[in-house]
């Protein structure tokens, strides 16, 4: 089927070596938590037949919005903000996590839209006391594209519909908004997700049905999607509770990298539409 327009719709149309640190202990603890485990060896790009095939999906992009979250890892709590800014044929998506006024994590995805939905051009990942790393999605007209990385000489082929480590959240929302058949328990949404450390794998989200969750704006009847890690792989477990009243953007999300990672959670506190 032909792809739906990826223009945003209005809200009315869709319900190191050790060193002495000056960082306070609680902030340093959450910093370490957000940094997570050391980067795993790059996962194989999903070019082989062993990977799950990635279908073509229709998409309906959400209107611009700012979502404010509580960021948690165990007993540690900070604040987070996801800023989604589509404008014409371009977008910027930014996720920041803070504790006590200190920015611990900033991830930025920017690019445009194509027949598959969100089309990232650049993804950057900045964590306190670490250098920024980036993934560059080189989309060359008339030629096969590739993905390159600031911290690695590895290159990956640029597959249709590929997403980065934050754009997947909005892409998932856009797919579910456009295709009601994917809102039933057992339905799957499949996409390739690439990180700034040259890690790439196919993420298959299974719809687990409706679940009521408590948020800062009251209870939400959300649609839960679960991405399970591949057996025997150092891989990411992801869960997302999508809010039908806010363009299916995540009201809650959890991420866990590997079997020994405690993981962290985004829990919605407020939603602010763009002017």
PDB file of C-alpha atoms in Angstrom:
ATOM      1  CA  UNK A   1       0.000   0.000   0.000  1.00  0.00           C
ATOM      2  CA  UNK A   2       1.150   3.522  -0.660  1.00  0.00           C
ATOM      3  CA  UNK A   3       2.592   5.329   2.311  1.00  0.00           C
ATOM      4  CA  UNK A   4       0.417   7.924   3.977  1.00  0.00           C
ATOM      5  CA  UNK A   5       1.721  11.425   4.190  1.00  0.00           C
ATOM      6  CA  UNK A   6       4.309  11.853   6.890  1.00  0.00           C
ATOM      7  CA  UNK A   7       3.344  15.448   7.560  1.00  0.00           C
ATOM      8  CA  UNK A   8       2.348  16.012  11.208  1.00  0.00           C
ATOM      9  CA  UNK A   9      -1.353  15.883  12.002  1.00  0.00           C
ATOM     10  CA  UNK A  10      -2.989  18.232  14.457  1.00  0.00           C
ATOM     11  CA  UNK A  11      -4.001  17.171  17.947  1.00  0.00           C
ATOM     12  CA  UNK A  12      -7.643  17.501  16.960  1.00  0.00           C
ATOM     13  CA  UNK A  13      -7.447  14.851  14.251  1.00  0.00           C
ATOM     14  CA  UNK A  14      -5.971  12.011  16.380  1.00  0.00           C
ATOM     15  CA  UNK A  15      -7.010  11.228  19.791  1.00  0.00           C
ATOM     16  CA  UNK A  16      38.230   6.345  32.875  1.00  0.00           C
ATOM     17  CA  UNK A  17      40.758   6.275  34.861  1.00  0.00           C
ATOM     18  CA  UNK A  18      39.749   7.029  38.433  1.00  0.00           C
ATOM     19  CA  UNK A  19      39.775  10.702  39.269  1.00  0.00           C
ATOM     20  CA  UNK A  20      38.419  12.912  42.019  1.00  0.00           C
ATOM     21  CA  UNK A  21      34.899  13.883  41.068  1.00  0.00           C
ATOM     22  CA  UNK A  22      33.163  17.145  41.916  1.00  0.00           C
ATOM     23  CA  UNK A  23      29.781  15.609  41.039  1.00  0.00           C
ATOM     24  CA  UNK A  24      27.618  14.985  44.158  1.00  0.00           C
ATOM     25  CA  UNK A  25      27.357  11.245  44.979  1.00  0.00           C
ATOM     26  CA  UNK A  26      23.673  10.871  44.043  1.00  0.00           C
ATOM     27  CA  UNK A  27      24.209  12.667  40.740  1.00  0.00           C
ATOM     28  CA  UNK A  28      27.255  10.545  40.022  1.00  0.00           C
ATOM     29  CA  UNK A  29      25.255   7.400  40.730  1.00  0.00           C
ATOM     30  CA  UNK A  30      22.513   8.343  38.305  1.00  0.00           C
ATOM     31  CA  UNK A  31      25.144   9.406  35.771  1.00  0.00           C
ATOM     32  CA  UNK A  32      26.653   5.933  35.920  1.00  0.00           C
ATOM     33  CA  UNK A  33      23.205   4.405  35.675  1.00  0.00           C
ATOM     34  CA  UNK A  34      22.281   6.347  32.568  1.00  0.00           C
ATOM     35  CA  UNK A  35      25.590   5.483  30.942  1.00  0.00           C
ATOM     36  CA  UNK A  36      24.776   1.819  31.425  1.00  0.00           C
ATOM     37  CA  UNK A  37      27.046  -1.072  30.575  1.00  0.00           C
ATOM     38  CA  UNK A  38      30.118  -0.677  28.368  1.00  0.00           C
ATOM     39  CA  UNK A  39      29.176  -0.725  24.700  1.00  0.00           C
ATOM     40  CA  UNK A  40      28.827  -4.305  23.453  1.00  0.00           C
ATOM     41  CA  UNK A  41      30.513  -5.585  20.344  1.00  0.00           C
ATOM     42  CA  UNK A  42      28.590  -4.357  17.299  1.00  0.00           C
ATOM     43  CA  UNK A  43      25.666  -6.558  16.420  1.00  0.00           C
ATOM     44  CA  UNK A  44      25.325  -7.872  12.908  1.00  0.00           C
ATOM     45  CA  UNK A  45      23.492  -5.632  10.467  1.00  0.00           C
ATOM     46  CA  UNK A  46      20.148  -7.179   9.501  1.00  0.00           C
ATOM     47  CA  UNK A  47      21.158  -8.103   5.972  1.00  0.00           C
ATOM     48  CA  UNK A  48      21.161 -11.841   6.475  1.00  0.00           C
ATOM     49  CA  UNK A  49      18.142 -14.086   6.040  1.00  0.00           C
ATOM     50  CA  UNK A  50      18.455 -15.059   9.726  1.00  0.00           C
ATOM     51  CA  UNK A  51      17.013 -11.679  10.727  1.00  0.00           C
ATOM     52  CA  UNK A  52      13.280 -11.020  10.759  1.00  0.00           C
ATOM     53  CA  UNK A  53      12.152  -9.265   7.563  1.00  0.00           C
ATOM     54  CA  UNK A  54      11.141  -5.620   7.872  1.00  0.00           C
ATOM     55  CA  UNK A  55       7.768  -4.826   6.255  1.00  0.00           C
ATOM     56  CA  UNK A  56       6.787  -1.515   4.705  1.00  0.00           C
ATOM     57  CA  UNK A  57       4.404   0.403   6.969  1.00  0.00           C
ATOM     58  CA  UNK A  58       2.158   3.382   6.514  1.00  0.00           C
ATOM     59  CA  UNK A  59       2.918   6.202   8.949  1.00  0.00           C
ATOM     60  CA  UNK A  60       1.057   9.165  10.379  1.00  0.00           C
ATOM     61  CA  UNK A  61       3.401  11.548  12.136  1.00  0.00           C
ATOM     62  CA  UNK A  62       2.363  13.113  15.457  1.00  0.00           C
ATOM     63  CA  UNK A  63       2.116  16.864  15.819  1.00  0.00           C
ATOM     64  CA  UNK A  64       4.995  18.602  17.560  1.00  0.00           C
ATOM     65  CA  UNK A  65       5.018  18.226  21.333  1.00  0.00           C
ATOM     66  CA  UNK A  66       7.178  18.259  24.455  1.00  0.00           C
ATOM     67  CA  UNK A  67       6.773  15.319  26.816  1.00  0.00           C
ATOM     68  CA  UNK A  68       8.108  15.632  30.351  1.00  0.00           C
ATOM     69  CA  UNK A  69       9.063  12.491  32.246  1.00  0.00           C
ATOM     70  CA  UNK A  70      10.358  11.259  35.534  1.00  0.00           C
ATOM     71  CA  UNK A  71      13.547   9.314  34.762  1.00  0.00           C
ATOM     72  CA  UNK A  72      14.182   6.411  37.128  1.00  0.00           C
ATOM     73  CA  UNK A  73      16.767   3.732  37.675  1.00  0.00           C
ATOM     74  CA  UNK A  74      16.103   1.768  40.828  1.00  0.00           C
ATOM     75  CA  UNK A  75      15.714   4.225  43.726  1.00  0.00           C
ATOM     76  CA  UNK A  76      17.325   7.062  41.762  1.00  0.00           C
ATOM     77  CA  UNK A  77      15.036   9.638  40.153  1.00  0.00           C
ATOM     78  CA  UNK A  78      15.650  12.572  37.830  1.00  0.00           C
ATOM     79  CA  UNK A  79      13.679  14.433  35.181  1.00  0.00           C
ATOM     80  CA  UNK A  80      13.590  14.040  31.435  1.00  0.00           C
ATOM     81  CA  UNK A  81      12.170  15.863  28.454  1.00  0.00           C
ATOM     82  CA  UNK A  82      11.461  14.591  24.950  1.00  0.00           C
ATOM     83  CA  UNK A  83      11.092  17.405  22.402  1.00  0.00           C
ATOM     84  CA  UNK A  84       9.555  16.426  19.067  1.00  0.00           C
ATOM     85  CA  UNK A  85       9.853  19.210  16.479  1.00  0.00           C
ATOM     86  CA  UNK A  86       8.611  18.383  12.953  1.00  0.00           C
ATOM     87  CA  UNK A  87       8.706  21.314  10.533  1.00  0.00           C
ATOM     88  CA  UNK A  88       7.858  20.835   6.871  1.00  0.00           C
ATOM     89  CA  UNK A  89       9.989  18.014   5.507  1.00  0.00           C
ATOM     90  CA  UNK A  90      12.475  18.131   8.397  1.00  0.00           C
ATOM     91  CA  UNK A  91      12.437  17.216  12.075  1.00  0.00           C
ATOM     92  CA  UNK A  92      14.492  17.371  15.258  1.00  0.00           C
ATOM     93  CA  UNK A  93      13.979  15.070  18.215  1.00  0.00           C
ATOM     94  CA  UNK A  94      15.801  15.672  21.501  1.00  0.00           C
ATOM     95  CA  UNK A  95      15.864  13.700  24.747  1.00  0.00           C
ATOM     96  CA  UNK A  96      17.481  15.194  27.856  1.00  0.00           C
ATOM     97  CA  UNK A  97      17.803  13.690  31.326  1.00  0.00           C
ATOM     98  CA  UNK A  98      18.681  15.832  34.347  1.00  0.00           C
ATOM     99  CA  UNK A  99      19.247  15.560  38.068  1.00  0.00           C
ATOM    100  CA  UNK A 100      19.526  18.586  40.348  1.00  0.00           C
ATOM    101  CA  UNK A 101      19.822  20.940  37.372  1.00  0.00           C
ATOM    102  CA  UNK A 102      22.707  18.956  35.856  1.00  0.00           C
ATOM    103  CA  UNK A 103      22.225  17.496  32.370  1.00  0.00           C
ATOM    104  CA  UNK A 104      23.380  13.886  32.456  1.00  0.00           C
ATOM    105  CA  UNK A 105      22.277  12.637  29.044  1.00  0.00           C
ATOM    106  CA  UNK A 106      21.420  14.361  25.765  1.00  0.00           C
ATOM    107  CA  UNK A 107      20.429  12.473  22.631  1.00  0.00           C
ATOM    108  CA  UNK A 108      19.488  14.293  19.429  1.00  0.00           C
ATOM    109  CA  UNK A 109      18.066  12.861  16.223  1.00  0.00           C
ATOM    110  CA  UNK A 110      17.612  15.066  13.155  1.00  0.00           C
ATOM    111  CA  UNK A 111      16.657  14.446   9.553  1.00  0.00           C
ATOM    112  CA  UNK A 112      13.582  14.306   7.373  1.00  0.00           C
ATOM    113  CA  UNK A 113      10.783  12.045   6.184  1.00  0.00           C
ATOM    114  CA  UNK A 114      10.458   9.518   3.356  1.00  0.00           C
ATOM    115  CA  UNK A 115       8.095   6.773   2.210  1.00  0.00           C
ATOM    116  CA  UNK A 116       9.050   4.686   5.265  1.00  0.00           C
ATOM    117  CA  UNK A 117       8.390   7.452   7.806  1.00  0.00           C
ATOM    118  CA  UNK A 118      11.140   9.078   9.867  1.00  0.00           C
ATOM    119  CA  UNK A 119      14.444   9.233   7.964  1.00  0.00           C
ATOM    120  CA  UNK A 120      17.288  10.128  10.373  1.00  0.00           C
ATOM    121  CA  UNK A 121      20.334  11.918   8.987  1.00  0.00           C
ATOM    122  CA  UNK A 122      22.315  12.353  12.210  1.00  0.00           C
ATOM    123  CA  UNK A 123      22.066  10.956  15.735  1.00  0.00           C
ATOM    124  CA  UNK A 124      24.268  12.186  18.593  1.00  0.00           C
ATOM    125  CA  UNK A 125      24.637  10.768  22.102  1.00  0.00           C
ATOM    126  CA  UNK A 126      26.225  12.936  24.809  1.00  0.00           C
ATOM    127  CA  UNK A 127      26.709  11.751  28.403  1.00  0.00           C
ATOM    128  CA  UNK A 128      28.286  13.622  31.267  1.00  0.00           C
ATOM    129  CA  UNK A 129      32.052  13.055  31.516  1.00  0.00           C
ATOM    130  CA  UNK A 130      32.078  11.336  28.100  1.00  0.00           C
ATOM    131  CA  UNK A 131      32.707  12.595  24.581  1.00  0.00           C
ATOM    132  CA  UNK A 132      29.803  12.926  22.175  1.00  0.00           C
ATOM    133  CA  UNK A 133      29.440  10.030  19.741  1.00  0.00           C
ATOM    134  CA  UNK A 134      27.430  10.163  16.524  1.00  0.00           C
ATOM    135  CA  UNK A 135      25.855   8.046  13.807  1.00  0.00           C
ATOM    136  CA  UNK A 136      25.556   9.602  10.342  1.00  0.00           C
ATOM    137  CA  UNK A 137      22.938   8.273   7.943  1.00  0.00           C
ATOM    138  CA  UNK A 138      24.335   9.106   4.522  1.00  0.00           C
ATOM    139  CA  UNK A 139      21.435   9.164   2.108  1.00  0.00           C
ATOM    140  CA  UNK A 140      22.914   9.681  -1.353  1.00  0.00           C
ATOM    141  CA  UNK A 141      20.511  10.214  -4.229  1.00  0.00           C
ATOM    142  CA  UNK A 142      20.703   7.408  -6.787  1.00  0.00           C
ATOM    143  CA  UNK A 143      23.157   5.381  -4.713  1.00  0.00           C
ATOM    144  CA  UNK A 144      22.987   2.911  -1.876  1.00  0.00           C
ATOM    145  CA  UNK A 145      23.306   4.785   1.402  1.00  0.00           C
ATOM    146  CA  UNK A 146      25.465   3.889   4.364  1.00  0.00           C
ATOM    147  CA  UNK A 147      25.736   4.618   8.081  1.00  0.00           C
ATOM    148  CA  UNK A 148      29.048   5.846   9.470  1.00  0.00           C
ATOM    149  CA  UNK A 149      30.117   6.534  13.049  1.00  0.00           C
ATOM    150  CA  UNK A 150      32.276   9.160  14.721  1.00  0.00           C
ATOM    151  CA  UNK A 151      33.932   6.681  17.071  1.00  0.00           C
ATOM    152  CA  UNK A 152      34.337   3.699  14.750  1.00  0.00           C
ATOM    153  CA  UNK A 153      35.600   2.961  11.249  1.00  0.00           C
ATOM    154  CA  UNK A 154      32.781   0.463  10.775  1.00  0.00           C
ATOM    155  CA  UNK A 155      30.169   1.219   8.134  1.00  0.00           C
ATOM    156  CA  UNK A 156      26.706  -0.309   7.846  1.00  0.00           C
ATOM    157  CA  UNK A 157      24.331  -0.405   4.873  1.00  0.00           C
ATOM    158  CA  UNK A 158      21.442   2.018   5.177  1.00  0.00           C
ATOM    159  CA  UNK A 159      18.298  -0.116   5.130  1.00  0.00           C
ATOM    160  CA  UNK A 160      14.859   1.335   4.367  1.00  0.00           C
ATOM    161  CA  UNK A 161      13.075   2.497   7.504  1.00  0.00           C
ATOM    162  CA  UNK A 162      16.168   2.365   9.738  1.00  0.00           C
ATOM    163  CA  UNK A 163      15.837   4.291  13.022  1.00  0.00           C
ATOM    164  CA  UNK A 164      18.189   5.514  15.734  1.00  0.00           C
ATOM    165  CA  UNK A 165      18.077   5.068  19.504  1.00  0.00           C
ATOM    166  CA  UNK A 166      15.403   7.724  20.075  1.00  0.00           C
ATOM    167  CA  UNK A 167      13.626   8.078  16.724  1.00  0.00           C
ATOM    168  CA  UNK A 168      12.216   4.552  17.126  1.00  0.00           C
ATOM    169  CA  UNK A 169       9.791   5.890  19.743  1.00  0.00           C
ATOM    170  CA  UNK A 170       8.163   8.368  17.363  1.00  0.00           C
ATOM    171  CA  UNK A 171       8.354   5.959  14.396  1.00  0.00           C
ATOM    172  CA  UNK A 172       6.536   3.320  16.438  1.00  0.00           C
ATOM    173  CA  UNK A 173       3.869   5.878  17.350  1.00  0.00           C
ATOM    174  CA  UNK A 174       3.491   6.932  13.697  1.00  0.00           C
ATOM    175  CA  UNK A 175       3.095   3.339  12.493  1.00  0.00           C
ATOM    176  CA  UNK A 176       0.545   2.412  15.144  1.00  0.00           C
ATOM    177  CA  UNK A 177      -1.419   5.626  14.463  1.00  0.00           C
ATOM    178  CA  UNK A 178      -1.667   4.824  10.752  1.00  0.00           C
ATOM    179  CA  UNK A 179      -2.400   1.092  11.007  1.00  0.00           C
ATOM    180  CA  UNK A 180      -5.182   0.107  13.455  1.00  0.00           C
ATOM    181  CA  UNK A 181      -4.590  -3.575  12.636  1.00  0.00           C
ATOM    182  CA  UNK A 182      -1.321  -3.329  14.599  1.00  0.00           C
ATOM    183  CA  UNK A 183      -3.146  -2.365  17.822  1.00  0.00           C
ATOM    184  CA  UNK A 184      -4.382  -5.887  18.584  1.00  0.00           C
ATOM    185  CA  UNK A 185      -2.597  -8.286  20.968  1.00  0.00           C
ATOM    186  CA  UNK A 186       0.069 -10.288  19.181  1.00  0.00           C
ATOM    187  CA  UNK A 187       0.502  -7.819  16.303  1.00  0.00           C
ATOM    188  CA  UNK A 188       4.117  -6.957  15.531  1.00  0.00           C
ATOM    189  CA  UNK A 189       6.016  -3.883  14.352  1.00  0.00           C
ATOM    190  CA  UNK A 190       9.542  -4.548  13.081  1.00  0.00           C
ATOM    191  CA  UNK A 191      12.312  -2.030  12.407  1.00  0.00           C
ATOM    192  CA  UNK A 192      16.102  -1.774  12.345  1.00  0.00           C
ATOM    193  CA  UNK A 193      17.549   0.344  15.171  1.00  0.00           C
ATOM    194  CA  UNK A 194      21.099   1.738  15.120  1.00  0.00           C
ATOM    195  CA  UNK A 195      23.049   3.343  17.978  1.00  0.00           C
ATOM    196  CA  UNK A 196      25.950   5.780  17.965  1.00  0.00           C
ATOM    197  CA  UNK A 197      28.438   3.047  18.955  1.00  0.00           C
ATOM    198  CA  UNK A 198      28.000   1.137  15.659  1.00  0.00           C
ATOM    199  CA  UNK A 199      25.485  -1.242  17.225  1.00  0.00           C
ATOM    200  CA  UNK A 200      22.604  -2.330  15.006  1.00  0.00           C
ATOM    201  CA  UNK A 201      19.886  -4.945  15.188  1.00  0.00           C
ATOM    202  CA  UNK A 202      16.306  -5.630  14.200  1.00  0.00           C
ATOM    203  CA  UNK A 203      13.800  -4.698  16.889  1.00  0.00           C
ATOM    204  CA  UNK A 204      10.483  -6.568  16.783  1.00  0.00           C
ATOM    205  CA  UNK A 205       7.779  -5.020  18.962  1.00  0.00           C
ATOM    206  CA  UNK A 206       4.843  -7.221  19.964  1.00  0.00           C
ATOM    207  CA  UNK A 207       1.580  -5.649  21.034  1.00  0.00           C
ATOM    208  CA  UNK A 208       0.710  -6.923  24.520  1.00  0.00           C
ATOM    209  CA  UNK A 209      -2.710  -5.257  24.579  1.00  0.00           C
ATOM    210  CA  UNK A 210      -4.187  -2.436  26.633  1.00  0.00           C
ATOM    211  CA  UNK A 211      -2.947  -1.501  30.109  1.00  0.00           C
ATOM    212  CA  UNK A 212      -4.003   1.357  32.374  1.00  0.00           C
ATOM    213  CA  UNK A 213      -1.027   3.244  33.785  1.00  0.00           C
ATOM    214  CA  UNK A 214      -0.849   6.130  36.259  1.00  0.00           C
ATOM    215  CA  UNK A 215       0.891   9.294  35.047  1.00  0.00           C
ATOM    216  CA  UNK A 216       1.337  12.900  36.108  1.00  0.00           C
ATOM    217  CA  UNK A 217      -1.669  13.806  33.976  1.00  0.00           C
ATOM    218  CA  UNK A 218      -3.876  11.048  35.334  1.00  0.00           C
ATOM    219  CA  UNK A 219      -4.568   7.437  34.336  1.00  0.00           C
ATOM    220  CA  UNK A 220      -3.983   6.524  30.688  1.00  0.00           C
ATOM    221  CA  UNK A 221      -5.396   3.536  28.843  1.00  0.00           C
ATOM    222  CA  UNK A 222      -2.212   2.759  26.957  1.00  0.00           C
ATOM    223  CA  UNK A 223      -1.234   0.200  24.339  1.00  0.00           C
ATOM    224  CA  UNK A 224       1.786  -1.786  25.500  1.00  0.00           C
ATOM    225  CA  UNK A 225       4.492  -2.934  23.075  1.00  0.00           C
ATOM    226  CA  UNK A 226       7.367  -5.207  24.101  1.00  0.00           C
ATOM    227  CA  UNK A 227      10.694  -5.813  22.396  1.00  0.00           C
ATOM    228  CA  UNK A 228      12.363  -8.955  23.747  1.00  0.00           C
ATOM    229  CA  UNK A 229      16.100  -9.547  23.352  1.00  0.00           C
ATOM    230  CA  UNK A 230      17.293 -12.223  20.972  1.00  0.00           C
ATOM    231  CA  UNK A 231      18.138 -15.512  22.743  1.00  0.00           C
ATOM    232  CA  UNK A 232      21.765 -15.655  23.817  1.00  0.00           C
ATOM    233  CA  UNK A 233      22.516 -12.093  22.660  1.00  0.00           C
ATOM    234  CA  UNK A 234      23.729  -9.072  24.563  1.00  0.00           C
ATOM    235  CA  UNK A 235      20.717  -7.092  23.506  1.00  0.00           C
ATOM    236  CA  UNK A 236      18.224  -4.435  24.539  1.00  0.00           C
ATOM    237  CA  UNK A 237      14.863  -5.145  26.099  1.00  0.00           C
ATOM    238  CA  UNK A 238      12.402  -2.309  25.450  1.00  0.00           C
ATOM    239  CA  UNK A 239       8.838  -1.699  26.515  1.00  0.00           C
ATOM    240  CA  UNK A 240       6.660   1.214  25.439  1.00  0.00           C
ATOM    241  CA  UNK A 241       3.194   2.190  26.604  1.00  0.00           C
ATOM    242  CA  UNK A 242       1.653   4.311  23.844  1.00  0.00           C
ATOM    243  CA  UNK A 243      -0.977   6.963  24.602  1.00  0.00           C
ATOM    244  CA  UNK A 244      -3.806   7.039  22.012  1.00  0.00           C
ATOM    245  CA  UNK A 245      -4.897  10.509  23.205  1.00  0.00           C
ATOM    246  CA  UNK A 246      -1.477  11.999  22.424  1.00  0.00           C
ATOM    247  CA  UNK A 247      -0.761  10.563  18.961  1.00  0.00           C
ATOM    248  CA  UNK A 248       0.445   7.254  20.449  1.00  0.00           C
ATOM    249  CA  UNK A 249       3.584   8.883  21.835  1.00  0.00           C
ATOM    250  CA  UNK A 250       5.018   6.954  24.818  1.00  0.00           C
ATOM    251  CA  UNK A 251       3.471   7.642  28.211  1.00  0.00           C
ATOM    252  CA  UNK A 252       5.998   5.229  29.692  1.00  0.00           C
ATOM    253  CA  UNK A 253       9.053   3.423  28.374  1.00  0.00           C
ATOM    254  CA  UNK A 254      11.645   1.091  29.864  1.00  0.00           C
ATOM    255  CA  UNK A 255      15.024   0.073  28.438  1.00  0.00           C
ATOM    256  CA  UNK A 256      17.432  -2.582  29.699  1.00  0.00           C
ATOM    257  CA  UNK A 257      20.763  -3.366  28.014  1.00  0.00           C
ATOM    258  CA  UNK A 258      21.792  -6.942  28.630  1.00  0.00           C
ATOM    259  CA  UNK A 259      20.747  -9.439  31.324  1.00  0.00           C
ATOM    260  CA  UNK A 260      22.728  -7.755  34.124  1.00  0.00           C
ATOM    261  CA  UNK A 261      21.524  -4.214  33.490  1.00  0.00           C
ATOM    262  CA  UNK A 262      18.966  -2.799  35.917  1.00  0.00           C
ATOM    263  CA  UNK A 263      17.583  -0.579  33.157  1.00  0.00           C
ATOM    264  CA  UNK A 264      15.904   2.794  33.330  1.00  0.00           C
ATOM    265  CA  UNK A 265      12.409   4.125  32.876  1.00  0.00           C
ATOM    266  CA  UNK A 266      10.638   7.160  31.476  1.00  0.00           C
ATOM    267  CA  UNK A 267       7.334   7.930  33.208  1.00  0.00           C
ATOM    268  CA  UNK A 268       5.134  10.682  31.801  1.00  0.00           C
ATOM    269  CA  UNK A 269       4.471  13.738  33.963  1.00  0.00           C
ATOM    270  CA  UNK A 270       3.160  16.293  31.454  1.00  0.00           C
ATOM    271  CA  UNK A 271       2.535  16.895  27.746  1.00  0.00           C
ATOM    272  CA  UNK A 272       2.909  20.332  26.171  1.00  0.00           C
ATOM    273  CA  UNK A 273       1.859  20.994  22.571  1.00  0.00           C
ATOM    274  CA  UNK A 274       3.929  23.269  20.397  1.00  0.00           C
ATOM    275  CA  UNK A 275       2.579  26.798  19.731  1.00  0.00           C
TER     276      UNK A 275
END
